[in-house]
PDB file of C-alpha atoms in Angstrom:
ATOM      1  CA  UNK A  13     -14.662  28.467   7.213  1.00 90.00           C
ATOM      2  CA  UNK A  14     -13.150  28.932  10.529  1.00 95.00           C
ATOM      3  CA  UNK A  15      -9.491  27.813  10.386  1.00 96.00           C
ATOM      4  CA  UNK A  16      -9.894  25.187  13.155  1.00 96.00           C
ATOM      5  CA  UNK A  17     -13.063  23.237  11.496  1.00 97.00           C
ATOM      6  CA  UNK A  18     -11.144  23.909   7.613  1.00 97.00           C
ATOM      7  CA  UNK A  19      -7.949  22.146   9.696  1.00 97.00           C
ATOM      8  CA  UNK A  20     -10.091  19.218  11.072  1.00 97.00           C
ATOM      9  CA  UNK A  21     -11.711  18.845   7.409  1.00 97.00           C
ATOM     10  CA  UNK A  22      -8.422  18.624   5.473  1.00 97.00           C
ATOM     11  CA  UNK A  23      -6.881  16.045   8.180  1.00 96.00           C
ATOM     12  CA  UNK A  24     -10.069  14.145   7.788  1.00 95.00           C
ATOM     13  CA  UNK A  25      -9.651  14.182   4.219  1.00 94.00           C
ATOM     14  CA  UNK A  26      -5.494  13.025   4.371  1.00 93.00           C
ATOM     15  CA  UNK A  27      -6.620  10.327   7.137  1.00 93.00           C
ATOM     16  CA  UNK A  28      -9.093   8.753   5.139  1.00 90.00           C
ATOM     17  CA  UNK A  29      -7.205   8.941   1.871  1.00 86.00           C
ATOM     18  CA  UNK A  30      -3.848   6.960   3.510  1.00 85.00           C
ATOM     19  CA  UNK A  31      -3.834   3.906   2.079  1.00 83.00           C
ATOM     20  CA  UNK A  32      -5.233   4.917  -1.210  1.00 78.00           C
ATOM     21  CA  UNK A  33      -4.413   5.986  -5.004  1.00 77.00           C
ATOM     22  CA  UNK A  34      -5.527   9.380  -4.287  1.00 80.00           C
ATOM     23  CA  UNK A  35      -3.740  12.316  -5.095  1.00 85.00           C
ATOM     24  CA  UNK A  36      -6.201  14.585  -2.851  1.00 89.00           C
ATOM     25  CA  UNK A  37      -5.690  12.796  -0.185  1.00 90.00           C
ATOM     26  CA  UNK A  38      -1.689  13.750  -0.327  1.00 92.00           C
ATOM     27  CA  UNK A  39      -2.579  17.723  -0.672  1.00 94.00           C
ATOM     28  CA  UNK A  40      -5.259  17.805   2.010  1.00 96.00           C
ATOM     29  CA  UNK A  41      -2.529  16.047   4.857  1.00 96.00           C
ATOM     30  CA  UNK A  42      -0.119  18.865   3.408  1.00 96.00           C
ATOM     31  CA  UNK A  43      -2.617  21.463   3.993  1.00 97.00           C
ATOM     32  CA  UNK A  44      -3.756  20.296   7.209  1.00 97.00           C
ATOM     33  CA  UNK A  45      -0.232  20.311   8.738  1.00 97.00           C
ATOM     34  CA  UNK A  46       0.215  23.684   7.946  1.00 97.00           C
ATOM     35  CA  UNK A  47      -2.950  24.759   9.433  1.00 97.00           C
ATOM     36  CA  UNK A  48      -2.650  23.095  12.434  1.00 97.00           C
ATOM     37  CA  UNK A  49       0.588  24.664  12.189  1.00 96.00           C
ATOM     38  CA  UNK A  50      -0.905  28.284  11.973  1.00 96.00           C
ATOM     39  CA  UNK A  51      -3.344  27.062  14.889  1.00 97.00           C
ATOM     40  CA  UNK A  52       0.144  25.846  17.512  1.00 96.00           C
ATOM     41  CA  UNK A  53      -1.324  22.470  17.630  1.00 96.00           C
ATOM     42  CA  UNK A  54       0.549  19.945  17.394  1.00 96.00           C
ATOM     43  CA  UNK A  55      -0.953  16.497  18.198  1.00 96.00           C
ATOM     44  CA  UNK A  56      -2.872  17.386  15.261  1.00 96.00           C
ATOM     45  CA  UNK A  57       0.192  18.859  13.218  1.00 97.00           C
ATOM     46  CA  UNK A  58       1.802  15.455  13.754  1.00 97.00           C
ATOM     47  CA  UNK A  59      -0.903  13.297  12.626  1.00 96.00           C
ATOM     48  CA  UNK A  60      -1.319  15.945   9.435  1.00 97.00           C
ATOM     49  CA  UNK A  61       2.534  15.750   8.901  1.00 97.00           C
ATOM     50  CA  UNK A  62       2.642  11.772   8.920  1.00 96.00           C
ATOM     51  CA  UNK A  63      -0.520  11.134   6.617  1.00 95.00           C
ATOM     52  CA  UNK A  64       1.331  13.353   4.436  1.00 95.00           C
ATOM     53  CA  UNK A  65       4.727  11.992   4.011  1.00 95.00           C
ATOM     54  CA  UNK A  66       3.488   8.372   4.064  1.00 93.00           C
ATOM     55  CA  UNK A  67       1.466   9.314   0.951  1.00 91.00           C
ATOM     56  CA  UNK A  68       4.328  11.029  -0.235  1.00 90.00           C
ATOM     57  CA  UNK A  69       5.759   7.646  -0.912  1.00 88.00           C
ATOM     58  CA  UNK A  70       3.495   8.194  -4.339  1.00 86.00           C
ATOM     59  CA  UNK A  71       3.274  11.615  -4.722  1.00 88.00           C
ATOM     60  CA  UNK A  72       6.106  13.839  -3.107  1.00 90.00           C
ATOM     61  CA  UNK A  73       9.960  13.894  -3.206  1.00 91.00           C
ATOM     62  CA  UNK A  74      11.979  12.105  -1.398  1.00 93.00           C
ATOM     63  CA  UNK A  75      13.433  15.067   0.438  1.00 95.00           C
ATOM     64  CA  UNK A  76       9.372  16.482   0.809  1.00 94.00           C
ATOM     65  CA  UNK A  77       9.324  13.161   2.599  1.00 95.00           C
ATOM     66  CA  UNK A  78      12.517  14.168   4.884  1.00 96.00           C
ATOM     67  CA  UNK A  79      11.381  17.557   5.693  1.00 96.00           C
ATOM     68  CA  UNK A  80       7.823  16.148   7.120  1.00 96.00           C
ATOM     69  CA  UNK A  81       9.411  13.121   8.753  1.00 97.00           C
ATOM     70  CA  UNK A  82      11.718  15.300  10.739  1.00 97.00           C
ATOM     71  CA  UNK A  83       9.492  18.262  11.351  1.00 97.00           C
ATOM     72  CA  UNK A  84       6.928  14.968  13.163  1.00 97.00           C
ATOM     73  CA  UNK A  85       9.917  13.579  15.228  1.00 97.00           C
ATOM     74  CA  UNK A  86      10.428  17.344  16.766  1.00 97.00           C
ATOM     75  CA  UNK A  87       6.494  17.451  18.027  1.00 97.00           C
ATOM     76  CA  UNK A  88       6.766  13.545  18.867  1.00 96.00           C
ATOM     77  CA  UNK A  89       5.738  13.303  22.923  1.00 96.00           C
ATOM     78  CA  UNK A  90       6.301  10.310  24.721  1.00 95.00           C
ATOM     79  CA  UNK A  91       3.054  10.173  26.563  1.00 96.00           C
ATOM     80  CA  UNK A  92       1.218   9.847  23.259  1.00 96.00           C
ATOM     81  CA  UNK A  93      -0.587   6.679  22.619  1.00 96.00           C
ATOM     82  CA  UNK A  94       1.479   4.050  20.847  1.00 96.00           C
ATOM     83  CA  UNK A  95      -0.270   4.168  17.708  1.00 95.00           C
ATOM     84  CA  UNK A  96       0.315   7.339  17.190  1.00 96.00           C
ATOM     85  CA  UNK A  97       3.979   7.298  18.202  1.00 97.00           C
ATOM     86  CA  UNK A  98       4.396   4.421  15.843  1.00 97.00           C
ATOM     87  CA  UNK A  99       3.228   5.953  13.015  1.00 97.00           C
ATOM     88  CA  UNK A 100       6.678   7.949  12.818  1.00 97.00           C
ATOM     89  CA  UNK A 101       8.647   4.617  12.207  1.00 98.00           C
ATOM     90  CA  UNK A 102       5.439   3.799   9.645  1.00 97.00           C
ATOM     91  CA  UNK A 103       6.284   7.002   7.574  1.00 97.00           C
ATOM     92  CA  UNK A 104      10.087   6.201   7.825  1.00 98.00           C
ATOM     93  CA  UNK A 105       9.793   2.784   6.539  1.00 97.00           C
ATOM     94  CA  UNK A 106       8.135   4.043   3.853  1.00 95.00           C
ATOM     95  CA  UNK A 107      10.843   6.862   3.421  1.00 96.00           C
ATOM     96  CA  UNK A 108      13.554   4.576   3.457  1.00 97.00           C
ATOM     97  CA  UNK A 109      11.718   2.152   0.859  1.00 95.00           C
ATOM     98  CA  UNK A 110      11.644   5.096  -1.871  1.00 93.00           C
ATOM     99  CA  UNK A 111      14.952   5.614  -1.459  1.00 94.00           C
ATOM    100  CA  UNK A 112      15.690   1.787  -2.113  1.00 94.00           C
ATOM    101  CA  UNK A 113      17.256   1.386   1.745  1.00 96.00           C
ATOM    102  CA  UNK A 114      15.178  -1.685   2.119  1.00 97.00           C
ATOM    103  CA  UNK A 115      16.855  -3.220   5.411  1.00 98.00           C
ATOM    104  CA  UNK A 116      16.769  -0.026   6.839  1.00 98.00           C
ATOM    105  CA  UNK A 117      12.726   0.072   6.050  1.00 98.00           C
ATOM    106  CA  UNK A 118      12.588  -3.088   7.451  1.00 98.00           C
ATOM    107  CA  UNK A 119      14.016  -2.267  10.541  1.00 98.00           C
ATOM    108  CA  UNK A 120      11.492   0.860  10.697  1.00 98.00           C
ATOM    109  CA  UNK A 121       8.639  -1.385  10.063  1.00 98.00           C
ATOM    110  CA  UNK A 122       9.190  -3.619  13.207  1.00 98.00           C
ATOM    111  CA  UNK A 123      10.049  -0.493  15.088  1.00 98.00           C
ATOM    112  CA  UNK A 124       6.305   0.183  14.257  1.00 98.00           C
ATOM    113  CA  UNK A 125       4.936  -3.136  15.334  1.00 98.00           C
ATOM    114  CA  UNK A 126       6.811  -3.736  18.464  1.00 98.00           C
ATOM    115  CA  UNK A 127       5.795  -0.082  19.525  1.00 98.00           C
ATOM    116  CA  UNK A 128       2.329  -1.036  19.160  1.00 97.00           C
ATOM    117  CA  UNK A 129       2.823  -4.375  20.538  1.00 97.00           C
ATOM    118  CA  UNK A 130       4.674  -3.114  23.775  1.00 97.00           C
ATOM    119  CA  UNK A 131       1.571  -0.089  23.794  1.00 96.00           C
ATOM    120  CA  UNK A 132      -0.802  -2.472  24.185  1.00 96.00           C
ATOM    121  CA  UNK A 133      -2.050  -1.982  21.176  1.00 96.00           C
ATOM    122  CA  UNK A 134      -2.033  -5.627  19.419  1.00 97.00           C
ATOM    123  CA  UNK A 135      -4.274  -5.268  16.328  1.00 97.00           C
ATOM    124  CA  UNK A 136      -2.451  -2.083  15.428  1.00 96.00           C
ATOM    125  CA  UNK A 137       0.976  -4.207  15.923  1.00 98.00           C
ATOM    126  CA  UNK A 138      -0.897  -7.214  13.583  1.00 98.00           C
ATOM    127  CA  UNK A 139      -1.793  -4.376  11.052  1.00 97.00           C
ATOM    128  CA  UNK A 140       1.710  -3.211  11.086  1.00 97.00           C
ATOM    129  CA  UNK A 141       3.333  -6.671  10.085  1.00 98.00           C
ATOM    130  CA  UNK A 142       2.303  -5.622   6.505  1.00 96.00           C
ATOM    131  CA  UNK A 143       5.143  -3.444   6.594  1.00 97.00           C
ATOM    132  CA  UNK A 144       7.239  -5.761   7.350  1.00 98.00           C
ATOM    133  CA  UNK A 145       6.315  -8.657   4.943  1.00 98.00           C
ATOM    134  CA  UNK A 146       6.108  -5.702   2.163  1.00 96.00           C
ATOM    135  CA  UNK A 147       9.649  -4.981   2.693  1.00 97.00           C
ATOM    136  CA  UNK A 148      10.388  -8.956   3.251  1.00 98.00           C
ATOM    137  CA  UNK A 149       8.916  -9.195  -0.349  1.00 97.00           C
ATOM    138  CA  UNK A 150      11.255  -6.292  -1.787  1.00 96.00           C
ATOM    139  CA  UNK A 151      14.217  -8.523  -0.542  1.00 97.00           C
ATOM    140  CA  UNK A 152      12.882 -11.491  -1.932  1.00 96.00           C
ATOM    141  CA  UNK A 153      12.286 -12.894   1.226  1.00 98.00           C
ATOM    142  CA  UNK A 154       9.165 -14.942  -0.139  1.00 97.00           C
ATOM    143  CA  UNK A 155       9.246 -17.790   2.758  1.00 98.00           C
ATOM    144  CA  UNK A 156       9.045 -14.783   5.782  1.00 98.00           C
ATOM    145  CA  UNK A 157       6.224 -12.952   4.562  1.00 98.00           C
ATOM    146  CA  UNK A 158       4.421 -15.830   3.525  1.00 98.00           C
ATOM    147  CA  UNK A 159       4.766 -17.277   7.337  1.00 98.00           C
ATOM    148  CA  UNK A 160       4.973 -13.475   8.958  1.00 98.00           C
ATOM    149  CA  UNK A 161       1.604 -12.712   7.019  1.00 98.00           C
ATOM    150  CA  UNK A 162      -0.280 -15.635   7.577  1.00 98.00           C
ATOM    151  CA  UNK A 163       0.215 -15.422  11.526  1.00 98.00           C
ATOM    152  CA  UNK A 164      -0.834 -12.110  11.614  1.00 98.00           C
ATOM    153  CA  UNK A 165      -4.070 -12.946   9.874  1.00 98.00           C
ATOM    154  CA  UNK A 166      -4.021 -16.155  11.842  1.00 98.00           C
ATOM    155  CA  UNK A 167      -4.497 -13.595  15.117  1.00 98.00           C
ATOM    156  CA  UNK A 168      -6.814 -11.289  13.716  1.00 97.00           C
ATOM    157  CA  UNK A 169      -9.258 -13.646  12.443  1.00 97.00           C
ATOM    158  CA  UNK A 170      -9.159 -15.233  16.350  1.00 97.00           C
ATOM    159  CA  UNK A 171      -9.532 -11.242  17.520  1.00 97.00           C
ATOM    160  CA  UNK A 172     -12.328 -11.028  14.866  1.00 96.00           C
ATOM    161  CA  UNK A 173     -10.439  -7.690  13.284  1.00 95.00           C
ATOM    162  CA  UNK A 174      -9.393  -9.650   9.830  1.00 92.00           C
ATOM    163  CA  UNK A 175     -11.613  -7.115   8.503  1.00 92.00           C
ATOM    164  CA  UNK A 176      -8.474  -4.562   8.154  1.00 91.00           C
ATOM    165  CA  UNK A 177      -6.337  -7.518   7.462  1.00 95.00           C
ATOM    166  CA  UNK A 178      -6.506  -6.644   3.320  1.00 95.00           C
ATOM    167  CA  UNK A 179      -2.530  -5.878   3.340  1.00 96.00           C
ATOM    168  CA  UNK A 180      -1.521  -9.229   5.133  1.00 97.00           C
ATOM    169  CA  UNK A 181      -3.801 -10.836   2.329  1.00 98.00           C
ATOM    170  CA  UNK A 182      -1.808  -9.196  -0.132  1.00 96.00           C
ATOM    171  CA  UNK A 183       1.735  -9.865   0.910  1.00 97.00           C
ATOM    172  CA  UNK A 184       0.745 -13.218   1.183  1.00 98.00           C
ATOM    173  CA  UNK A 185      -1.015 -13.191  -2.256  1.00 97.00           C
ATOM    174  CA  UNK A 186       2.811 -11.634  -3.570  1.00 96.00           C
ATOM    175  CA  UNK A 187       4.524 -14.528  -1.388  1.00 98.00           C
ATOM    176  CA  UNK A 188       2.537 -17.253  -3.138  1.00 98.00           C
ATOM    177  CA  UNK A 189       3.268 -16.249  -6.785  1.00 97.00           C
ATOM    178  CA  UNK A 190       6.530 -15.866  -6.182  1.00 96.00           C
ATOM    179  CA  UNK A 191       6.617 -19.716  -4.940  1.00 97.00           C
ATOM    180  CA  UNK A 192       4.729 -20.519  -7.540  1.00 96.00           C
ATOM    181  CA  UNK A 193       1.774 -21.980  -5.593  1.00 98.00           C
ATOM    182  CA  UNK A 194      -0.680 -19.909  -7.648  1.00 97.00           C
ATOM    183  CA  UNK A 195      -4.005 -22.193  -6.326  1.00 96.00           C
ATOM    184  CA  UNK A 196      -3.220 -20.983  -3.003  1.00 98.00           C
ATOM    185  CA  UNK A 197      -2.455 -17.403  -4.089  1.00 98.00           C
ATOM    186  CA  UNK A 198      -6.071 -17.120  -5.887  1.00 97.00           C
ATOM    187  CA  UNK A 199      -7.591 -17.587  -2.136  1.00 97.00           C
ATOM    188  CA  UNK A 200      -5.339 -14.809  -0.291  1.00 98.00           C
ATOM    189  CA  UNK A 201      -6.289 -12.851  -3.675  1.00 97.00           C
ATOM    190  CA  UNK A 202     -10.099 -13.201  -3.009  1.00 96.00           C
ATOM    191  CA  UNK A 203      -9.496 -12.057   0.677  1.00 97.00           C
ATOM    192  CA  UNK A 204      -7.238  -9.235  -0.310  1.00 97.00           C
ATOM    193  CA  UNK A 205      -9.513  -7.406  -2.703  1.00 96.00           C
ATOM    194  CA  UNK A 206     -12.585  -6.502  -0.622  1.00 95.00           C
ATOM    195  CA  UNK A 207     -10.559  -5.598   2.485  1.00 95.00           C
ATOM    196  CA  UNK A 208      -8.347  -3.090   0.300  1.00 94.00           C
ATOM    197  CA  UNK A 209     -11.314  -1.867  -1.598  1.00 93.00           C
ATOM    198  CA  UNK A 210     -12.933  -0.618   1.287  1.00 90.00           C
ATOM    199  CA  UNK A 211      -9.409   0.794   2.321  1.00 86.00           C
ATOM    200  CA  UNK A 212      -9.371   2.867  -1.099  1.00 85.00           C
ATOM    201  CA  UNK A 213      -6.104   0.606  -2.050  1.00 88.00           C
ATOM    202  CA  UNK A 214      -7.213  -1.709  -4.099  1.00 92.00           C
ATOM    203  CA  UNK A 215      -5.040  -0.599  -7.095  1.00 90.00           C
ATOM    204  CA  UNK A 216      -2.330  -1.856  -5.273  1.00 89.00           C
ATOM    205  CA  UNK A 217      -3.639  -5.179  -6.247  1.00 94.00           C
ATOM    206  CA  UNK A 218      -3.118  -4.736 -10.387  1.00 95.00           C
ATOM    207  CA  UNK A 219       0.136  -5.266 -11.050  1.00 95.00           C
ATOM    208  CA  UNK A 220       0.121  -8.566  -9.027  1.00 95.00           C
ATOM    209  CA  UNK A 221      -3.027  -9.448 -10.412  1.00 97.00           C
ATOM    210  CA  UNK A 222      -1.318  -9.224 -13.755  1.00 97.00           C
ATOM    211  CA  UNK A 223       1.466 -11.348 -13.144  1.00 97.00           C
ATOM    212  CA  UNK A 224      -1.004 -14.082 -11.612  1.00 97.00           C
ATOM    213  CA  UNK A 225      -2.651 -14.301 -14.505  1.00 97.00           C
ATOM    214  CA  UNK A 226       0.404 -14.565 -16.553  1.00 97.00           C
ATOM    215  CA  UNK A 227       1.474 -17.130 -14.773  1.00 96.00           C
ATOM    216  CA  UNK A 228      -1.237 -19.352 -15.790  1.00 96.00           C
ATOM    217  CA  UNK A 229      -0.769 -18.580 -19.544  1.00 96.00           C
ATOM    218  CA  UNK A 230      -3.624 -15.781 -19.603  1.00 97.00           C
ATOM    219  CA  UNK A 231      -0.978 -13.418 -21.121  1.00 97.00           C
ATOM    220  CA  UNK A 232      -4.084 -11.293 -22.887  1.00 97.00           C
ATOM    221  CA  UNK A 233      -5.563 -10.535 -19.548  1.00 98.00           C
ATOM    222  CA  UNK A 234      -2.501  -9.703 -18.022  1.00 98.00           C
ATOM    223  CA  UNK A 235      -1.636  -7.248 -20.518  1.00 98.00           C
ATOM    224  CA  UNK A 236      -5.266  -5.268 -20.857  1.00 98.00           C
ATOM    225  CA  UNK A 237      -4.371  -5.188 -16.681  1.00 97.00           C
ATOM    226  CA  UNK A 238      -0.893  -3.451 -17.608  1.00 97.00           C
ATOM    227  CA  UNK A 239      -2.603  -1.287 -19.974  1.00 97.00           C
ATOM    228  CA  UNK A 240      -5.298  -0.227 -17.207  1.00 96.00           C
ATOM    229  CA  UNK A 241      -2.516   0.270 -14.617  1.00 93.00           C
ATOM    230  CA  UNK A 242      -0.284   2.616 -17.168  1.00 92.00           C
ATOM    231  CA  UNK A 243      -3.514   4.866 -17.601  1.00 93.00           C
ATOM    232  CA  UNK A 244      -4.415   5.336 -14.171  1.00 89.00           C
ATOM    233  CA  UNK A 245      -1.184   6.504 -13.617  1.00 84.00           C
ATOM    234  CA  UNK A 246      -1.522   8.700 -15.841  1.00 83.00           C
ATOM    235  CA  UNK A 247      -4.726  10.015 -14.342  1.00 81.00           C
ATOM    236  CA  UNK A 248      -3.637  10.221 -10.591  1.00 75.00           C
ATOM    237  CA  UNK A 249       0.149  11.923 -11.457  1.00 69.00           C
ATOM    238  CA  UNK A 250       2.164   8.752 -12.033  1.00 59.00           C
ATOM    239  CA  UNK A 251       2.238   8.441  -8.720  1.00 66.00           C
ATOM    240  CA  UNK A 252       5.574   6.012  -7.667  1.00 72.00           C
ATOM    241  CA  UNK A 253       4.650   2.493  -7.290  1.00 79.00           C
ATOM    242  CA  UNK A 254       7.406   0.876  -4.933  1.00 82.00           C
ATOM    243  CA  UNK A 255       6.775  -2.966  -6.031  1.00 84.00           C
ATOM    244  CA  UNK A 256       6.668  -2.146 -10.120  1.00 85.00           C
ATOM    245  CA  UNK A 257      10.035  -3.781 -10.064  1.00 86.00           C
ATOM    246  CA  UNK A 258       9.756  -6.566  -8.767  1.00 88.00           C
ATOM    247  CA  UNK A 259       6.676  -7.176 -10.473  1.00 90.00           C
ATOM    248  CA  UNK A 260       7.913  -5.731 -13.920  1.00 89.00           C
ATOM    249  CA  UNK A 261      11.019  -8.171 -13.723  1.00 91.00           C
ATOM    250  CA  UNK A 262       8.790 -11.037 -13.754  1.00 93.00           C
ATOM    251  CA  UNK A 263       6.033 -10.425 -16.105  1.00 95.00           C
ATOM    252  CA  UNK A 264       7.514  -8.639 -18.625  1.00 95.00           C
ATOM    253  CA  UNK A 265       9.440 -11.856 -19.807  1.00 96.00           C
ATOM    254  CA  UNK A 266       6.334 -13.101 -20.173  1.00 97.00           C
ATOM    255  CA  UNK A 267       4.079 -10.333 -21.969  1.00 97.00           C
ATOM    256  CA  UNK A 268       7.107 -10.767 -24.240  1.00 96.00           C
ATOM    257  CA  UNK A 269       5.543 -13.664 -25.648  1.00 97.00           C
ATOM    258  CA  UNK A 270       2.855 -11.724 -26.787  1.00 97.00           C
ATOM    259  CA  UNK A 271       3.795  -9.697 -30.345  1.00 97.00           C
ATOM    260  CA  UNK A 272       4.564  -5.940 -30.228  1.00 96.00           C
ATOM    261  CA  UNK A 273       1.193  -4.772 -31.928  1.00 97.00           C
ATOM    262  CA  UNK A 274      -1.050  -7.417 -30.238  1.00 97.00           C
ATOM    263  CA  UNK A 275       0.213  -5.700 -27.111  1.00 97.00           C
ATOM    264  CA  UNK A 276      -0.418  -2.485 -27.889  1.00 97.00           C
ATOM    265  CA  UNK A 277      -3.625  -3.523 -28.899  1.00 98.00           C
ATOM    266  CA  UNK A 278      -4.461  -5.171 -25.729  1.00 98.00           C
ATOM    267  CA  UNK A 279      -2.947  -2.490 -23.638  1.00 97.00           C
ATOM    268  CA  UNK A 280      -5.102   0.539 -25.247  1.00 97.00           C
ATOM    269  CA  UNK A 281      -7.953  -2.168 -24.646  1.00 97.00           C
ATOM    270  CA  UNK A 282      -7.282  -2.292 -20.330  1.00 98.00           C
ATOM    271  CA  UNK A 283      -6.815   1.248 -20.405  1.00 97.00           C
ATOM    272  CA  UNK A 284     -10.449   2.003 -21.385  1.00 97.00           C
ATOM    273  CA  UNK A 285     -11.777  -0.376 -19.100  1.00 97.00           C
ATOM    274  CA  UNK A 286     -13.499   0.829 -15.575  1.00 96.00           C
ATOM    275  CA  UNK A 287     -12.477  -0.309 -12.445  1.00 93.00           C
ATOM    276  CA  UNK A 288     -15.221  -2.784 -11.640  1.00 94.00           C
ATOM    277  CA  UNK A 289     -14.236  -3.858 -15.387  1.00 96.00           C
ATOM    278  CA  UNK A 290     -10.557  -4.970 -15.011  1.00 97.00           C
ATOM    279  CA  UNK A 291     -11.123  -6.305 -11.627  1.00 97.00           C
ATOM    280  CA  UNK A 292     -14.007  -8.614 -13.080  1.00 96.00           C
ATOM    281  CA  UNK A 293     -11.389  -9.612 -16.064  1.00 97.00           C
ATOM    282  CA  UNK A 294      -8.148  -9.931 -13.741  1.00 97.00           C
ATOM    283  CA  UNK A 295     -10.385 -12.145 -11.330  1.00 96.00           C
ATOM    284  CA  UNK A 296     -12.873 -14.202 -13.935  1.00 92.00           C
ATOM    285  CA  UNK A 297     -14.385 -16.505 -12.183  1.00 73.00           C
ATOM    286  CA  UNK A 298     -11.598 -16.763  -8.935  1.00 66.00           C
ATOM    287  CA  UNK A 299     -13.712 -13.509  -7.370  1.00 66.00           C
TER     288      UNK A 299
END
């Protein structure tokens, strides 16, 4: 292939991959960049260079991370369009969160939205408050995202672009089971999963998923859910998950419950399970 239409394919590839569980999608951005690098172009190389290290939150090092951020903020031009520009505060949230600098990440995050906001760019700036509520989650801040989220879903249902909305769903899903208000979480939890499905992020969902139905005193689902989300780490390169923390601190008291060989046996149960599988068991009759 001609190196300009293999660069354009690769990019593709990392662009469409961004949000998702996808290991490919982390090696095509890499390969991309350094095409477009090859080619001196470096609108592209910049796009290429942030799909990369925002997936690298999973799948690279934190100084991989560094080396892409910084080599992005040296083609940066200020006459790009806002979205674009604001995807280098995007990638450095996201850098910042793996390294456990949350208020930092936060800061990056609304760096992001008010970029896009001040671009004229409002549905990319409502889209962008998912950073923000994630990192309002990681600080326990379970009163902001819930009221952060829900006005940016509030505004993109009146734009009619709720459609992309499936991260705002899910911070507010996290906000709700953290206050305990698990009727209302089941309805952001129906929203969230077909938005993020079509996204390619819907494993993002699991872990919470888990922990909502422990909460409720379904401690066998949870755990076949646990046991699904260990294996498909396993299959996609334990990639990092940024949240397992904060979810792990909460259910884990409660799998507890459970005894040691029912677990296991409930565990090697979720991991056989297919997607459409554990989704239909972590959801029962709530999807």
């Amino acid at each position: 292939m001609p190196t300009p239409v293999a660069a354009r394919f690769w990019d593709a590839t990392g662009k469409l991959a961004l949000y998702s569980f996808r290991r490919e999608g982390f090696e095509a951005a890499v390969r991309a960049a350094q095409l477009y690098r090859e080619l001196g172009d470096d609108q592209r190389r910049f796009d290429a260079l942030i799909f990369a290290s925002v997936q690298g939150a999973r799948y690279a090092t934190v100084a991989q991370m560094e080396s892409g951020i910084a080599e992005a903020a040296g083609l940066e031009r200020p006459e790009w369009p806002a979205r674009q520009r604001a995807s280098l505060p995007f990638a450095r949230c996201w850098w910042l969160a793996r390294q456990g600098r949350i208020e930092d990440a936060l800061a990056a995050a609304q760096r992001q939205a008010a970029i896009c906001r001040d671009g004229g760019a409002e549905v990319a700036s409502l889209y962008a408050v998912a950073n923000i509520t994630t990192m309002e989650l990681l600080l326990g801040r379970w009163q902001e995202a819930l009221e952060h989220a829900r006005a940016a879903i509030a505004r993109l249902h009146a734009l009619s672009a709720d459609a992309g909305a499936g991260h705002n769903y899910q911070s507010e899903m996290i906000a709700l089971i953290m206050l305990k208000r698990l009727d209302e979480a089941w309805v952001a939890a129906r929203n969230a999963y077909p938005r993020l499905l079509r996204e390619g992020d819907e494993y993002r969902m699991l872990l919470s998923l888990a922990l909502l139905n422990a909460r409720e005193g379904r401690l066998d689902v949870a755990m076949r859910i646990v046991g699904f989300d260990t294996a498909l780490g396993h299959r996609i390169g334990d990639a990092v998950n940024i949240f397992a923390a904060l979810y792990r601190k909460e259910l884990d008291p409660l799998l507890a419950r459970l005894p040691a060989d029912e677990r296991s046996r409930l565990a090697a149960e979720g991991a056989a399970l297919t997607d459409e599988e554990v989704f239909k068991l972590a959801y029962g009759d709530a999807l």
